[in-house]
Amino acid sequence: MNEAESEMIYEELIAAMRRKDPLIAEVFTRYHTYDCDAPEIAAELGIDKRKVYYLKQQAEQIRDKMMNL
Protein backbone atom coordinates (compact mmCIF):
# COMPACT_ATOMS: atom_id res chain seq x y z
CA MET A 1 0.00 0.00 0.00
CA ASN A 2 1.47 3.33 -0.98
CA GLU A 3 1.26 6.58 0.96
CA ALA A 4 -1.64 7.96 -1.10
CA GLU A 5 -3.73 4.83 -0.51
CA SER A 6 -2.90 4.88 3.17
CA GLU A 7 -3.89 8.53 3.47
CA MET A 8 -7.16 7.90 1.64
CA ILE A 9 -8.04 5.03 4.00
CA TYR A 10 -7.23 7.22 7.01
CA GLU A 11 -9.47 10.01 5.67
CA GLU A 12 -12.32 7.52 5.12
CA LEU A 13 -11.84 6.23 8.66
CA ILE A 14 -12.01 9.72 10.16
CA ALA A 15 -15.07 10.54 8.03
CA ALA A 16 -16.85 7.40 9.30
CA MET A 17 -16.04 8.39 12.87
CA ARG A 18 -17.30 11.94 12.31
CA ARG A 19 -20.58 10.62 10.94
CA LYS A 20 -21.15 8.65 14.13
CA ASP A 21 -19.98 11.45 16.47
CA PRO A 22 -17.48 14.23 15.75
CA LEU A 23 -15.97 13.76 19.22
CA ILE A 24 -15.03 10.17 18.33
CA ALA A 25 -12.90 11.44 15.45
CA GLU A 26 -11.41 14.19 17.61
CA VAL A 27 -10.40 11.78 20.38
CA PHE A 28 -8.98 9.26 17.89
CA THR A 29 -6.96 11.97 16.17
CA ARG A 30 -5.58 13.32 19.42
CA TYR A 31 -4.61 9.85 20.63
CA HIS A 32 -2.95 8.73 17.42
CA THR A 33 -1.70 11.90 15.77
CA TYR A 34 -0.75 14.09 18.70
CA ASP A 35 0.01 11.25 21.17
CA CYS A 36 -2.15 12.78 23.93
CA ASP A 37 -3.42 10.81 26.92
CA ALA A 38 -6.98 10.70 28.27
CA PRO A 39 -6.63 13.32 31.05
CA GLU A 40 -5.01 15.76 28.62
CA ILE A 41 -7.70 15.19 25.99
CA ALA A 42 -10.44 15.54 28.61
CA ALA A 43 -9.02 18.86 29.78
CA GLU A 44 -8.62 20.20 26.24
CA LEU A 45 -12.14 19.20 25.19
CA GLY A 46 -13.80 20.02 28.50
CA ILE A 47 -15.28 16.55 28.95
CA ASP A 48 -14.98 13.83 31.57
CA LYS A 49 -12.00 11.48 31.32
CA ARG A 50 -14.34 8.46 31.34
CA LYS A 51 -16.07 9.81 28.25
CA VAL A 52 -12.69 10.08 26.54
CA TYR A 53 -12.07 6.38 27.22
CA TYR A 54 -15.54 5.54 25.91
CA LEU A 55 -15.01 7.60 22.74
CA LYS A 56 -11.62 5.98 22.18
CA GLN A 57 -13.26 2.56 22.47
CA GLN A 58 -15.92 3.61 19.95
CA ALA A 59 -13.20 4.83 17.57
CA GLU A 60 -11.33 1.54 17.84
CA GLN A 61 -14.51 -0.42 17.09
CA ILE A 62 -15.13 1.68 13.97
CA ARG A 63 -11.51 1.22 12.90
CA ASP A 64 -11.66 -2.54 13.46
CA LYS A 65 -14.89 -2.86 11.45
CA MET A 66 -13.45 -0.88 8.55
CA MET A 67 -10.19 -2.83 8.53
CA ASN A 68 -12.08 -6.13 8.39
CA LEU A 69 -14.10 -5.16 5.31
PDB file of C-alpha atoms in Angstrom:
ATOM      1  CA  MET A   1       0.000   0.000   0.000  1.00  0.00           C
ATOM      2  CA  ASN A   2       1.471   3.330  -0.981  1.00  0.00           C
ATOM      3  CA  GLU A   3       1.256   6.578   0.960  1.00  0.00           C
ATOM      4  CA  ALA A   4      -1.642   7.965  -1.102  1.00  0.00           C
ATOM      5  CA  GLU A   5      -3.726   4.831  -0.509  1.00  0.00           C
ATOM      6  CA  SER A   6      -2.899   4.878   3.175  1.00  0.00           C
ATOM      7  CA  GLU A   7      -3.888   8.534   3.471  1.00  0.00           C
ATOM      8  CA  MET A   8      -7.164   7.898   1.635  1.00  0.00           C
ATOM      9  CA  ILE A   9      -8.042   5.033   4.001  1.00  0.00           C
ATOM     10  CA  TYR A  10      -7.227   7.222   7.011  1.00  0.00           C
ATOM     11  CA  GLU A  11      -9.474  10.008   5.666  1.00  0.00           C
ATOM     12  CA  GLU A  12     -12.316   7.524   5.118  1.00  0.00           C
ATOM     13  CA  LEU A  13     -11.838   6.227   8.658  1.00  0.00           C
ATOM     14  CA  ILE A  14     -12.006   9.721  10.163  1.00  0.00           C
ATOM     15  CA  ALA A  15     -15.075  10.538   8.033  1.00  0.00           C
ATOM     16  CA  ALA A  16     -16.847   7.403   9.300  1.00  0.00           C
ATOM     17  CA  MET A  17     -16.041   8.392  12.875  1.00  0.00           C
ATOM     18  CA  ARG A  18     -17.298  11.941  12.311  1.00  0.00           C
ATOM     19  CA  ARG A  19     -20.580  10.624  10.939  1.00  0.00           C
ATOM     20  CA  LYS A  20     -21.149   8.653  14.130  1.00  0.00           C
ATOM     21  CA  ASP A  21     -19.984  11.448  16.473  1.00  0.00           C
ATOM     22  CA  PRO A  22     -17.477  14.234  15.753  1.00  0.00           C
ATOM     23  CA  LEU A  23     -15.972  13.756  19.215  1.00  0.00           C
ATOM     24  CA  ILE A  24     -15.026  10.174  18.332  1.00  0.00           C
ATOM     25  CA  ALA A  25     -12.904  11.441  15.449  1.00  0.00           C
ATOM     26  CA  GLU A  26     -11.409  14.186  17.607  1.00  0.00           C
ATOM     27  CA  VAL A  27     -10.402  11.784  20.382  1.00  0.00           C
ATOM     28  CA  PHE A  28      -8.984   9.263  17.890  1.00  0.00           C
ATOM     29  CA  THR A  29      -6.958  11.967  16.165  1.00  0.00           C
ATOM     30  CA  ARG A  30      -5.576  13.323  19.420  1.00  0.00           C
ATOM     31  CA  TYR A  31      -4.615   9.848  20.628  1.00  0.00           C
ATOM     32  CA  HIS A  32      -2.952   8.729  17.423  1.00  0.00           C
ATOM     33  CA  THR A  33      -1.696  11.899  15.770  1.00  0.00           C
ATOM     34  CA  TYR A  34      -0.750  14.091  18.701  1.00  0.00           C
ATOM     35  CA  ASP A  35       0.009  11.250  21.171  1.00  0.00           C
ATOM     36  CA  CYS A  36      -2.146  12.779  23.928  1.00  0.00           C
ATOM     37  CA  ASP A  37      -3.417  10.815  26.916  1.00  0.00           C
ATOM     38  CA  ALA A  38      -6.976  10.704  28.271  1.00  0.00           C
ATOM     39  CA  PRO A  39      -6.629  13.323  31.048  1.00  0.00           C
ATOM     40  CA  GLU A  40      -5.007  15.759  28.624  1.00  0.00           C
ATOM     41  CA  ILE A  41      -7.695  15.194  25.987  1.00  0.00           C
ATOM     42  CA  ALA A  42     -10.440  15.536  28.605  1.00  0.00           C
ATOM     43  CA  ALA A  43      -9.019  18.856  29.780  1.00  0.00           C
ATOM     44  CA  GLU A  44      -8.620  20.201  26.242  1.00  0.00           C
ATOM     45  CA  LEU A  45     -12.141  19.201  25.186  1.00  0.00           C
ATOM     46  CA  GLY A  46     -13.798  20.020  28.503  1.00  0.00           C
ATOM     47  CA  ILE A  47     -15.278  16.546  28.946  1.00  0.00           C
ATOM     48  CA  ASP A  48     -14.984  13.826  31.568  1.00  0.00           C
ATOM     49  CA  LYS A  49     -12.004  11.480  31.322  1.00  0.00           C
ATOM     50  CA  ARG A  50     -14.337   8.460  31.344  1.00  0.00           C
ATOM     51  CA  LYS A  51     -16.074   9.815  28.248  1.00  0.00           C
ATOM     52  CA  VAL A  52     -12.689  10.077  26.538  1.00  0.00           C
ATOM     53  CA  TYR A  53     -12.067   6.377  27.216  1.00  0.00           C
ATOM     54  CA  TYR A  54     -15.542   5.541  25.908  1.00  0.00           C
ATOM     55  CA  LEU A  55     -15.013   7.600  22.744  1.00  0.00           C
ATOM     56  CA  LYS A  56     -11.622   5.976  22.183  1.00  0.00           C
ATOM     57  CA  GLN A  57     -13.258   2.563  22.468  1.00  0.00           C
ATOM     58  CA  GLN A  58     -15.919   3.611  19.946  1.00  0.00           C
ATOM     59  CA  ALA A  59     -13.195   4.833  17.568  1.00  0.00           C
ATOM     60  CA  GLU A  60     -11.330   1.544  17.838  1.00  0.00           C
ATOM     61  CA  GLN A  61     -14.506  -0.419  17.089  1.00  0.00           C
ATOM     62  CA  ILE A  62     -15.129   1.677  13.970  1.00  0.00           C
ATOM     63  CA  ARG A  63     -11.507   1.221  12.902  1.00  0.00           C
ATOM     64  CA  ASP A  64     -11.658  -2.545  13.456  1.00  0.00           C
ATOM     65  CA  LYS A  65     -14.891  -2.862  11.455  1.00  0.00           C
ATOM     66  CA  MET A  66     -13.448  -0.876   8.551  1.00  0.00           C
ATOM     67  CA  MET A  67     -10.194  -2.834   8.534  1.00  0.00           C
ATOM     68  CA  ASN A  68     -12.076  -6.134   8.392  1.00  0.00           C
ATOM     69  CA  LEU A  69     -14.095  -5.160   5.306  1.00  0.00           C
TER      70      LEU A  69
END
